[in-house]
CSV table of C-alpha atoms in Angstrom, one decimal:
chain,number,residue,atom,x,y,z
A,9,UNK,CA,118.4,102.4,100.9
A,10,UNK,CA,119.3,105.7,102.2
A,11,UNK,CA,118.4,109.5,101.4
A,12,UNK,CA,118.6,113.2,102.1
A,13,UNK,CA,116.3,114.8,104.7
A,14,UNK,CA,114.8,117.7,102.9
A,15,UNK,CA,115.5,121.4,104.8
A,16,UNK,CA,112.7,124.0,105.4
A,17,UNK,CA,114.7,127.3,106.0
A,18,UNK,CA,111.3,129.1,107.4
A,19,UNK,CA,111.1,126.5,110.1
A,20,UNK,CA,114.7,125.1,110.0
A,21,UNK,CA,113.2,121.8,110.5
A,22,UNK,CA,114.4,118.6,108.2
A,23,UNK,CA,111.6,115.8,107.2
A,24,UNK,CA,111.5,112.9,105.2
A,25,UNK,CA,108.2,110.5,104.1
A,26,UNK,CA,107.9,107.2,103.3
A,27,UNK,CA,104.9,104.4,102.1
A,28,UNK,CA,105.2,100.8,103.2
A,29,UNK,CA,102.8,97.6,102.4
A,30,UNK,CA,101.1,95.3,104.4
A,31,UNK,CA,102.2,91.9,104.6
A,32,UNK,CA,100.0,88.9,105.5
A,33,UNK,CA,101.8,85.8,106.7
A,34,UNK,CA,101.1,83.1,105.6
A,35,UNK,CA,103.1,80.7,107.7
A,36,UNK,CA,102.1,82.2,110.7
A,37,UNK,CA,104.0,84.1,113.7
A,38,UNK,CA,102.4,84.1,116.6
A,39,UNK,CA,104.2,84.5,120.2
A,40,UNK,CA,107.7,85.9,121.7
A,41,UNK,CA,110.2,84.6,123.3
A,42,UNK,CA,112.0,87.8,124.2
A,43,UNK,CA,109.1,90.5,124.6
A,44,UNK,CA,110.9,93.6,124.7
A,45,UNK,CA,113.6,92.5,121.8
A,46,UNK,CA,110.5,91.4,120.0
A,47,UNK,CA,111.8,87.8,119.4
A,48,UNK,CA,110.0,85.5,117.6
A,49,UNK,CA,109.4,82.0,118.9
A,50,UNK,CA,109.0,80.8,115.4
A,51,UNK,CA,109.7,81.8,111.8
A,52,UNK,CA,107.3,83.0,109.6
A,53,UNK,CA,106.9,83.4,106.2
A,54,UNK,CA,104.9,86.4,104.4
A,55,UNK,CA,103.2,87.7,101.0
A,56,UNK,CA,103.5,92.1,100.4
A,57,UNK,CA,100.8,93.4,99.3
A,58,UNK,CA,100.6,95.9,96.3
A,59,UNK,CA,101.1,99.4,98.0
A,60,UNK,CA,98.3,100.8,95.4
A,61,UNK,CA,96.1,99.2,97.5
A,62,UNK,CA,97.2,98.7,101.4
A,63,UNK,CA,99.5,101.1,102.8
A,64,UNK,CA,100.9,103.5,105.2
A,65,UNK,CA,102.5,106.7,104.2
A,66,UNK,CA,104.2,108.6,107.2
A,67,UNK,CA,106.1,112.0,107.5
A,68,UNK,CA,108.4,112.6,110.3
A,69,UNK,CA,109.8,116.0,111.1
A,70,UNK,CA,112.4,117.1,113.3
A,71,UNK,CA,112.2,120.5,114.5
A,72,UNK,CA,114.4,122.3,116.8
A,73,UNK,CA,113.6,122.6,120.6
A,74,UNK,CA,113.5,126.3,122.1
A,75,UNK,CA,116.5,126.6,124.4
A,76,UNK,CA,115.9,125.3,127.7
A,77,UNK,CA,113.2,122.9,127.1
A,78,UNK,CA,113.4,119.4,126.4
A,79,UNK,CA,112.5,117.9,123.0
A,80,UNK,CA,108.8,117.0,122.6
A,81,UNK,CA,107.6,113.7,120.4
A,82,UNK,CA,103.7,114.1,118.8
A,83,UNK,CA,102.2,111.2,116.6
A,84,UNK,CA,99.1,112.6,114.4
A,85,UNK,CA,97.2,108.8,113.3
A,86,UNK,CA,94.5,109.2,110.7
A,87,UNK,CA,94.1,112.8,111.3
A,88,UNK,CA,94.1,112.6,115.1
A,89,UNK,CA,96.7,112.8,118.0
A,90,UNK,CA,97.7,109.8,119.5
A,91,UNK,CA,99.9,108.6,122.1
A,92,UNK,CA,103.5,107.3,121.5
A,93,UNK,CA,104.2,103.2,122.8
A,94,UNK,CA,106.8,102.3,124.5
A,95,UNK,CA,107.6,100.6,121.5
A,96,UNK,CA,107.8,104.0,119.2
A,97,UNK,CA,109.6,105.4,121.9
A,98,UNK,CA,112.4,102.4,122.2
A,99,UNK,CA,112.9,102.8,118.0
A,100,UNK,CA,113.2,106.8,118.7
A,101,UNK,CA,116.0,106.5,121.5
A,102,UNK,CA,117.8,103.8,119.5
A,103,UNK,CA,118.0,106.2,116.4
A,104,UNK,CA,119.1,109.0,118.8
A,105,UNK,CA,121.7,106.8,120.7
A,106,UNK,CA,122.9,106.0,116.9
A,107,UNK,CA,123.2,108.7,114.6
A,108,UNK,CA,125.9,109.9,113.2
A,109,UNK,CA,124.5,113.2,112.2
A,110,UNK,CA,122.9,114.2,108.8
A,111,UNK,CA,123.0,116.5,105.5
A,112,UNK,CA,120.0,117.8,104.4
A,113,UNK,CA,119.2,120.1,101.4
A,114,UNK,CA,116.2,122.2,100.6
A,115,UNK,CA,114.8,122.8,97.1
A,116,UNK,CA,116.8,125.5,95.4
A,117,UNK,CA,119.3,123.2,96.3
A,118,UNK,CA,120.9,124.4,100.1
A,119,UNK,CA,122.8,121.8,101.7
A,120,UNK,CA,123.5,122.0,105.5
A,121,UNK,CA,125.1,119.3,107.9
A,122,UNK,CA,123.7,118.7,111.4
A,123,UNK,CA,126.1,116.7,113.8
A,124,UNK,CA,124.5,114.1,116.5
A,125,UNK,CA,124.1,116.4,119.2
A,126,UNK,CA,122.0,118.8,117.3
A,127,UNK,CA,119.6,116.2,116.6
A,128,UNK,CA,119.1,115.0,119.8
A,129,UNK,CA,117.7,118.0,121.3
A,130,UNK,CA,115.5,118.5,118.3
A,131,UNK,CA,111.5,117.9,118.8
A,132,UNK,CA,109.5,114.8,116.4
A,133,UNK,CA,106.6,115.0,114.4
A,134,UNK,CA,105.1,112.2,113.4
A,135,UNK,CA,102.0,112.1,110.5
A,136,UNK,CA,100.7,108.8,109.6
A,137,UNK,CA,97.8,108.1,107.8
A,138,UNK,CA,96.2,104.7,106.9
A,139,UNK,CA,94.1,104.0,103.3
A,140,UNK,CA,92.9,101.2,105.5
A,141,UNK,CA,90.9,100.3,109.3
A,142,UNK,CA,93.6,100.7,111.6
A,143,UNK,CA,94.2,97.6,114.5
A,144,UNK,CA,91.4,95.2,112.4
A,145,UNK,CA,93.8,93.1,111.2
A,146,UNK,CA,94.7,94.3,107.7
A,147,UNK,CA,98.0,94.3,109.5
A,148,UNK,CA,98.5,97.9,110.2
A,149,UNK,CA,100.8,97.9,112.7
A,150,UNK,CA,103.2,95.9,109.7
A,151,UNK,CA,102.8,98.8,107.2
A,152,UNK,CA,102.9,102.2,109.8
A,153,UNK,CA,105.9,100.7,111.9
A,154,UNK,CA,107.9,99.4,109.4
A,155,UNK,CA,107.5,103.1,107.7
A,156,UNK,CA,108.2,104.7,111.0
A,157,UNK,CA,111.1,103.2,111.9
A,158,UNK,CA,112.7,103.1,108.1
A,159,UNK,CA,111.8,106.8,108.1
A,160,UNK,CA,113.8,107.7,111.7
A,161,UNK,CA,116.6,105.9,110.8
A,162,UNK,CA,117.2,108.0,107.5
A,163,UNK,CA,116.5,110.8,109.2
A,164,UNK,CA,119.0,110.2,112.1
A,165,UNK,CA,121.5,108.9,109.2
A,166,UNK,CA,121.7,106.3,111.3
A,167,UNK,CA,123.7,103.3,108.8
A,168,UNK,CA,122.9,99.6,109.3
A,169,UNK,CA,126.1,98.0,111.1
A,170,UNK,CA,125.2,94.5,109.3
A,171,UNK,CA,122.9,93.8,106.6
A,172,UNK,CA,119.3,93.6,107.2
A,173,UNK,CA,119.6,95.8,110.2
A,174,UNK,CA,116.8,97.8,109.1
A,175,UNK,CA,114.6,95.0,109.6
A,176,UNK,CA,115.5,94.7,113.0
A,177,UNK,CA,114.7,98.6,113.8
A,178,UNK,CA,111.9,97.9,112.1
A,179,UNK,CA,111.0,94.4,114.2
A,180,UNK,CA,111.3,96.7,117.4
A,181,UNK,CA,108.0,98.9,116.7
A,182,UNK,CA,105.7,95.5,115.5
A,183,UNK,CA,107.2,92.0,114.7
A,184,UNK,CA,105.4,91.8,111.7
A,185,UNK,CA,107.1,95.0,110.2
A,186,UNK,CA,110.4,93.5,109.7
A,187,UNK,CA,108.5,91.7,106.6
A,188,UNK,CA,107.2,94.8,105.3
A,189,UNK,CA,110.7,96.0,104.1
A,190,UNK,CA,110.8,94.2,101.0
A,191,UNK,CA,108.1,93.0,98.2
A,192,UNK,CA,107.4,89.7,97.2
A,193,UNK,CA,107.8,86.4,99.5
A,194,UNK,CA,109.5,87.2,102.5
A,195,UNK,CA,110.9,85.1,105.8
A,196,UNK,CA,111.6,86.4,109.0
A,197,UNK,CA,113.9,84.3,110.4
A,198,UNK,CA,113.7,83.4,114.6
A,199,UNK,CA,117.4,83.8,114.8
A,200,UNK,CA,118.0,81.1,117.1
A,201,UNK,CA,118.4,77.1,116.8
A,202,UNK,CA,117.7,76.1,120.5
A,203,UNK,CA,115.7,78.7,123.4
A,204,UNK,CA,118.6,77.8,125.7
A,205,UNK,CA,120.7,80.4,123.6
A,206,UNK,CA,118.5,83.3,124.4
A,207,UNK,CA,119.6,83.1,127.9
A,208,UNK,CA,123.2,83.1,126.9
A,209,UNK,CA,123.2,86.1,124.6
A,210,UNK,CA,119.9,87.5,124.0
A,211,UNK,CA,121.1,90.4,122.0
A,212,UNK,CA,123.1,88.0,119.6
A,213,UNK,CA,120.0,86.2,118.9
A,214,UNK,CA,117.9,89.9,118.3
A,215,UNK,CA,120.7,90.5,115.8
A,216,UNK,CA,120.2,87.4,113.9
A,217,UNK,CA,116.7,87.9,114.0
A,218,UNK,CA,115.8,88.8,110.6
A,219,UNK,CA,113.6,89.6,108.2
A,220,UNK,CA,114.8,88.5,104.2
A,221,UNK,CA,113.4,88.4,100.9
A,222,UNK,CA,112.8,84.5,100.2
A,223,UNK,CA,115.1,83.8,96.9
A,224,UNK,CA,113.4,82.0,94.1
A,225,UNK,CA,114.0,81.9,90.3
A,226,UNK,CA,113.2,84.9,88.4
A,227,UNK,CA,110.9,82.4,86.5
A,228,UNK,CA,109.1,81.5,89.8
A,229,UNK,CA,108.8,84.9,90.9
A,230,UNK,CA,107.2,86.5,87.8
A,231,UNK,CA,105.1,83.6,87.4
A,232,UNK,CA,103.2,84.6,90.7
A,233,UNK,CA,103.4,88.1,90.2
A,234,UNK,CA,101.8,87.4,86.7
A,235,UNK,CA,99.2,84.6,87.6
A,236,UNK,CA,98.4,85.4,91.3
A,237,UNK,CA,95.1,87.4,92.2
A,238,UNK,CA,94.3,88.6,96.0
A,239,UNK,CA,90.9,89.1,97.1
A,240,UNK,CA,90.7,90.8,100.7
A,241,UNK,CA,87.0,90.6,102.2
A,242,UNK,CA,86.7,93.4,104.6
A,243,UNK,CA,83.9,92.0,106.9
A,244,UNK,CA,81.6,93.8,109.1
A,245,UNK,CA,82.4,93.6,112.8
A,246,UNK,CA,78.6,92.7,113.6
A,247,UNK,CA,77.7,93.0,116.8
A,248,UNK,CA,81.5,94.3,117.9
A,249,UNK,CA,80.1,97.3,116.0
A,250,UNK,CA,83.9,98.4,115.8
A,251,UNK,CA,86.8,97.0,113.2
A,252,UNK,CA,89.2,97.1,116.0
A,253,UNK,CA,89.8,93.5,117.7
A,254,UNK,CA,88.9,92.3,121.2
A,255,UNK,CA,91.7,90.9,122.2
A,256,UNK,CA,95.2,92.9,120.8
A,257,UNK,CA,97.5,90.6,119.7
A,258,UNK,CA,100.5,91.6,121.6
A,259,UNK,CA,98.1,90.5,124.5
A,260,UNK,CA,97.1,87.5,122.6
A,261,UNK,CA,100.2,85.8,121.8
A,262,UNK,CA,101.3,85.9,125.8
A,263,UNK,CA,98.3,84.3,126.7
A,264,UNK,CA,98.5,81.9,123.9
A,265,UNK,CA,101.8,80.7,124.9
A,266,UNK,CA,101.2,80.6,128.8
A,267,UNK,CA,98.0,78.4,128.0
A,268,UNK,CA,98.1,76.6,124.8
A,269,UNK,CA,98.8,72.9,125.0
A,270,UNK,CA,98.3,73.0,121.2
A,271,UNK,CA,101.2,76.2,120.6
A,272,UNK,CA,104.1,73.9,122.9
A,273,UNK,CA,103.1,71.4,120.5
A,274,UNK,CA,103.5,73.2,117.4
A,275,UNK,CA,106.6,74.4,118.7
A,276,UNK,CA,107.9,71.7,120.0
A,277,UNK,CA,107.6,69.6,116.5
A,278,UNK,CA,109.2,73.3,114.8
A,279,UNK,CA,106.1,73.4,112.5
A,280,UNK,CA,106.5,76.9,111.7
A,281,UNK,CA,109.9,76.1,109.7
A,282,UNK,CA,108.9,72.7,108.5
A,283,UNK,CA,105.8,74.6,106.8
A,284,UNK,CA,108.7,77.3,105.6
A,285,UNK,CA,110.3,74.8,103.9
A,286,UNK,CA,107.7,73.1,102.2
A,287,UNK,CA,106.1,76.3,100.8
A,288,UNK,CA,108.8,78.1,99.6
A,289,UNK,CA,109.4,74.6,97.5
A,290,UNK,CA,105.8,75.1,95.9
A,291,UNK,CA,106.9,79.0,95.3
A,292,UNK,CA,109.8,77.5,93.1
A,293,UNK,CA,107.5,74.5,91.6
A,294,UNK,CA,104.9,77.2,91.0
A,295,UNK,CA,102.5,74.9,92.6
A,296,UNK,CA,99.4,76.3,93.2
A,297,UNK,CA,97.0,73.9,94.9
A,298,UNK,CA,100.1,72.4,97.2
A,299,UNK,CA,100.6,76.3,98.0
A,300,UNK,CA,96.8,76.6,98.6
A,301,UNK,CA,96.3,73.7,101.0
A,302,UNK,CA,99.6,74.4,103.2
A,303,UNK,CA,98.4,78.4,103.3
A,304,UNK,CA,94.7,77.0,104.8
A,305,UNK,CA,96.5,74.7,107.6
A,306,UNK,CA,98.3,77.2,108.9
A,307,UNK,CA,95.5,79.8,109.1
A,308,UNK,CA,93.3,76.9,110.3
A,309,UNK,CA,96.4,76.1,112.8
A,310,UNK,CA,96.8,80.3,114.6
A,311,UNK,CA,93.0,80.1,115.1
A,312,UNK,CA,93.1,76.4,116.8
A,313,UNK,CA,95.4,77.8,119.2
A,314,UNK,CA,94.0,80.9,120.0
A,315,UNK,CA,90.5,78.7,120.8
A,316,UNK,CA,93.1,76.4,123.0
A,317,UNK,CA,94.3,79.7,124.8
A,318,UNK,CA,92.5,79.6,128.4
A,319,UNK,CA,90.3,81.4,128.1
A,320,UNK,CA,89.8,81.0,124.4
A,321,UNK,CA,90.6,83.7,122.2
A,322,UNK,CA,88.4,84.2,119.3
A,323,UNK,CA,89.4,86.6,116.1
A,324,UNK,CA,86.9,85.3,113.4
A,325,UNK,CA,83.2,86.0,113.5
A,326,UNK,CA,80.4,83.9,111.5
A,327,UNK,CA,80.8,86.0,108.4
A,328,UNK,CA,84.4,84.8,108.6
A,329,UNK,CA,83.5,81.1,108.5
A,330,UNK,CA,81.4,81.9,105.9
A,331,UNK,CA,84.1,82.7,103.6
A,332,UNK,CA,86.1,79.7,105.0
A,333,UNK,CA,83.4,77.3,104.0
A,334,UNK,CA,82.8,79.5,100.3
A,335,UNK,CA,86.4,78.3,100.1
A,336,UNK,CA,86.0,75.2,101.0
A,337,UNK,CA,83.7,74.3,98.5
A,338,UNK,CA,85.0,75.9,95.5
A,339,UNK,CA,87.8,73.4,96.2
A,340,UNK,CA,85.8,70.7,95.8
A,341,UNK,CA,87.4,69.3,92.5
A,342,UNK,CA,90.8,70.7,93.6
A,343,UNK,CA,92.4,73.8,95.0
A,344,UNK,CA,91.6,77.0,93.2
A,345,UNK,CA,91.5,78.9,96.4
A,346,UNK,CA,93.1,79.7,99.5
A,347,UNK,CA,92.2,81.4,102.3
A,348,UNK,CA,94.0,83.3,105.3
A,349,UNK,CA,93.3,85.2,108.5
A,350,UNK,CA,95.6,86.3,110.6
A,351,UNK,CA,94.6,88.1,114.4
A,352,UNK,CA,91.2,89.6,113.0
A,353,UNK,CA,87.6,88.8,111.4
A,354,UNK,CA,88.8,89.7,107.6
A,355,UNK,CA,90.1,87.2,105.0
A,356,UNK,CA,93.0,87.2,102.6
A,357,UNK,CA,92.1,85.1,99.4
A,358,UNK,CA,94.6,83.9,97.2
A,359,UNK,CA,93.4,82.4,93.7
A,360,UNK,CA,95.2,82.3,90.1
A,361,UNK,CA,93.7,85.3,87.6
A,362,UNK,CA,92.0,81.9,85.5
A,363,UNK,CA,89.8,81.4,88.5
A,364,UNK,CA,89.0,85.1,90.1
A,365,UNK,CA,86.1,85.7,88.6
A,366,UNK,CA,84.9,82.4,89.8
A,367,UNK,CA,86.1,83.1,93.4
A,368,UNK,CA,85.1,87.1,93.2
A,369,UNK,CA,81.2,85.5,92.7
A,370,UNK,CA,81.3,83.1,95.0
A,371,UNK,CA,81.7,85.4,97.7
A,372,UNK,CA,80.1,88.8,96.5
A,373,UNK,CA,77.1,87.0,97.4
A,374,UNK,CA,77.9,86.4,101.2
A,375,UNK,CA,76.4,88.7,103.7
A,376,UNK,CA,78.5,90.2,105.9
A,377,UNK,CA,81.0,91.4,104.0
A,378,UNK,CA,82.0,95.3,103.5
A,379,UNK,CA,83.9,95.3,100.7
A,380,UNK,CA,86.2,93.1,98.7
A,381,UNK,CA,90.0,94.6,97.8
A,382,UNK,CA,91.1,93.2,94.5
A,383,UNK,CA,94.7,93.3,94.5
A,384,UNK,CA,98.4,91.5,93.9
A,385,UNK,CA,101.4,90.9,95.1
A,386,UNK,CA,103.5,93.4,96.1
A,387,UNK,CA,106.9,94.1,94.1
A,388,UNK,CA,108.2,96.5,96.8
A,389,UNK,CA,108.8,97.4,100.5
A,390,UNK,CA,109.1,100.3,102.1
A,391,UNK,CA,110.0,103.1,99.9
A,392,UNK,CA,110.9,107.4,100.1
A,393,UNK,CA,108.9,109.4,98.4
């Protein structure tokens, strides 16, 4: 993946944009071991969503600095300014730190070159936009960073140095991002076998710490690309009156893992990977129900944990349990449904095409509910435009 900043001779500023999906995981990651490296404590495994429906589009601009003053950084989210993280700044100085300079063109076909220390003491503009509520968890933070950070580093012409480096710049602005880089079933891999290793080599470990797309047959994959519906229930916030969660899940995991007698257990017993395993042999078998129930646990599993946190942390609200019980009882007679929620009140449904219309009614009905997404998997990742 790589590409050509486009050159505006008017402004003499370069810019590239990019779209990237959503991803929801479905064996769940939840906690760091390494905060600032963004290190996983456990794998996880994700599904891309269709980019018609969920994404991020982003356009960054560099634009050159009048002499004598330093170069400014300005996010626009949504139509409004915003401030820049410490985590959009760390994926900024990394790209500045690494490029290797850049040729850009404009469109009657003008090349130019700009070494490294020209574009270091250029000015950023970033313009994001979401087709979706923003911090709700519809997993925005998977879709904008992995676009911002993909975006930078083609801007920079900054080169990965190992393969799948881009999901580690990537991994720096959101964990989830990382999985947002690729379409289909994807694994983000903890990058370590034992925690005694992060406190030998940290960094080693960060660079191991990646996100891949999970191989299966060709068969398998276009079986669930064919067969597999998604229904997303947007629900209402209630009495929150706002889609934006109580509790942010950076904040969560921390306190999750300080507190959680449940979460050393689950890490303990490596449930994450053993659940990795499992599903990605029901991806190949193209077994549905065995899919659906393993997808429930470990949604059922983040939430038990987060109600184990001291003091409890709850994400769902009643019209989420709704759905969850919906679910439940459509599956009476066997698994045609599944359901998952990651940090957030709305619910991913997964359900073959012979059964959405089944599913769709069964929860059209439910109060509480906003609006229901109908979409698919995902073929691709992030992408230029």
């Amino acid at each position: 993946m790589s590409a050509i900043p486009k050159y505006d001779r008017a402004t003499k500023s370069l810019s590239l944009t990019a779209t990237s999906p959503i991803n929801i995981a479905l064996v769940k990651y939840w906690g760091k071991v390494h905060e600032s490296l963004i290190i996983p404590a456990n794998s996880s495994l994700s599904i891309t969503i269709d980019q018609a429906d969920l994404c991020s589009k982003t356009k960054v601009e560099l634009i050159p600095t009048a002499e004598g003053t330093e170069p400014q950084v300005r996010l626009v989210l949504n139509g409004k300014e915003d401030k820049i993280t410490s985590r959009i700044r760390s994926i900024i100085d990394l790209m500045r730190e690494r490029t290797e300079g850049v040729r850009a063109h404009d469109d009657s076909g003008y090349t130019l070159t700009l070494d490294a220390s020209e574009l270091r003491t250029h000015s950023l503009l970033i313009t994001s936009e979401n087709n979706f509520a923003t911090a709700s968890g519809l997993a925005s933070s998977s879709s904008g960073l992995s676009c911002l950070a993909f975006v930078l580093s083609q801007l920079y012409g900054v080169p990965e140095s190992f393969p799948g480096e881009y999901t580690k710049f990537a991994r720096l602005g959101s964990g989830s991002a990382c999985r947002s880089l690729y379409g289909g079933f994807v694994q983000w891999h903890r990058g370590f076998q034992a925690i005694q290793e992060l406190t030998e080599d940290a960094a080693k470990v960060s660079d191991q710490s990646l996100a891949r797309a999970v191989e299966l047959s060709q068969e398998s994959m276009e079986w669930w690309y064919n067969n597999l519906s998604i229904l997303i229930c947007v629900v209402n916030p209630g009495d929150a009156q706002t889609y934006q969660k109580d509790v942010p899940s950076t904040d969560g995991m921390k306190i999750t893992l300080e507190t959680s007698e449940l979460m050393k257990l689950r890490l303990e017993a490596d449930l994450a990977q053993k659940h990795i395993d499992q599903l990605t042999g029901y991806l190949e078998a193209r077994d549905f129900p065995k899919f659906a129930e393993l997808t429930m646990k470990e949604s059922n599993q983040l939430h038990a944990v987060c109600l184990d946190t001291y003091p409890p942390i709850f994400y769902m609200n009643e019209t989420s349990r709704q759905i969850i019980k919906t679910a439940t009882k459509l599956n009476g007679q066997g698994n045609i449904v599944a359901y998952s929620i990651d940090a957030g009140f709305h619910v991913f449904l997964f359900t073959l095409k012979e059964d959405y219309v089944k599913v769709h009614e069964a929860m059209s009905v439910l109060p509480g509910i906003d609006q229901i997404i109908i979409t698919r998997i995902g073929r691709e990742g992030v992408k230029l435009i």
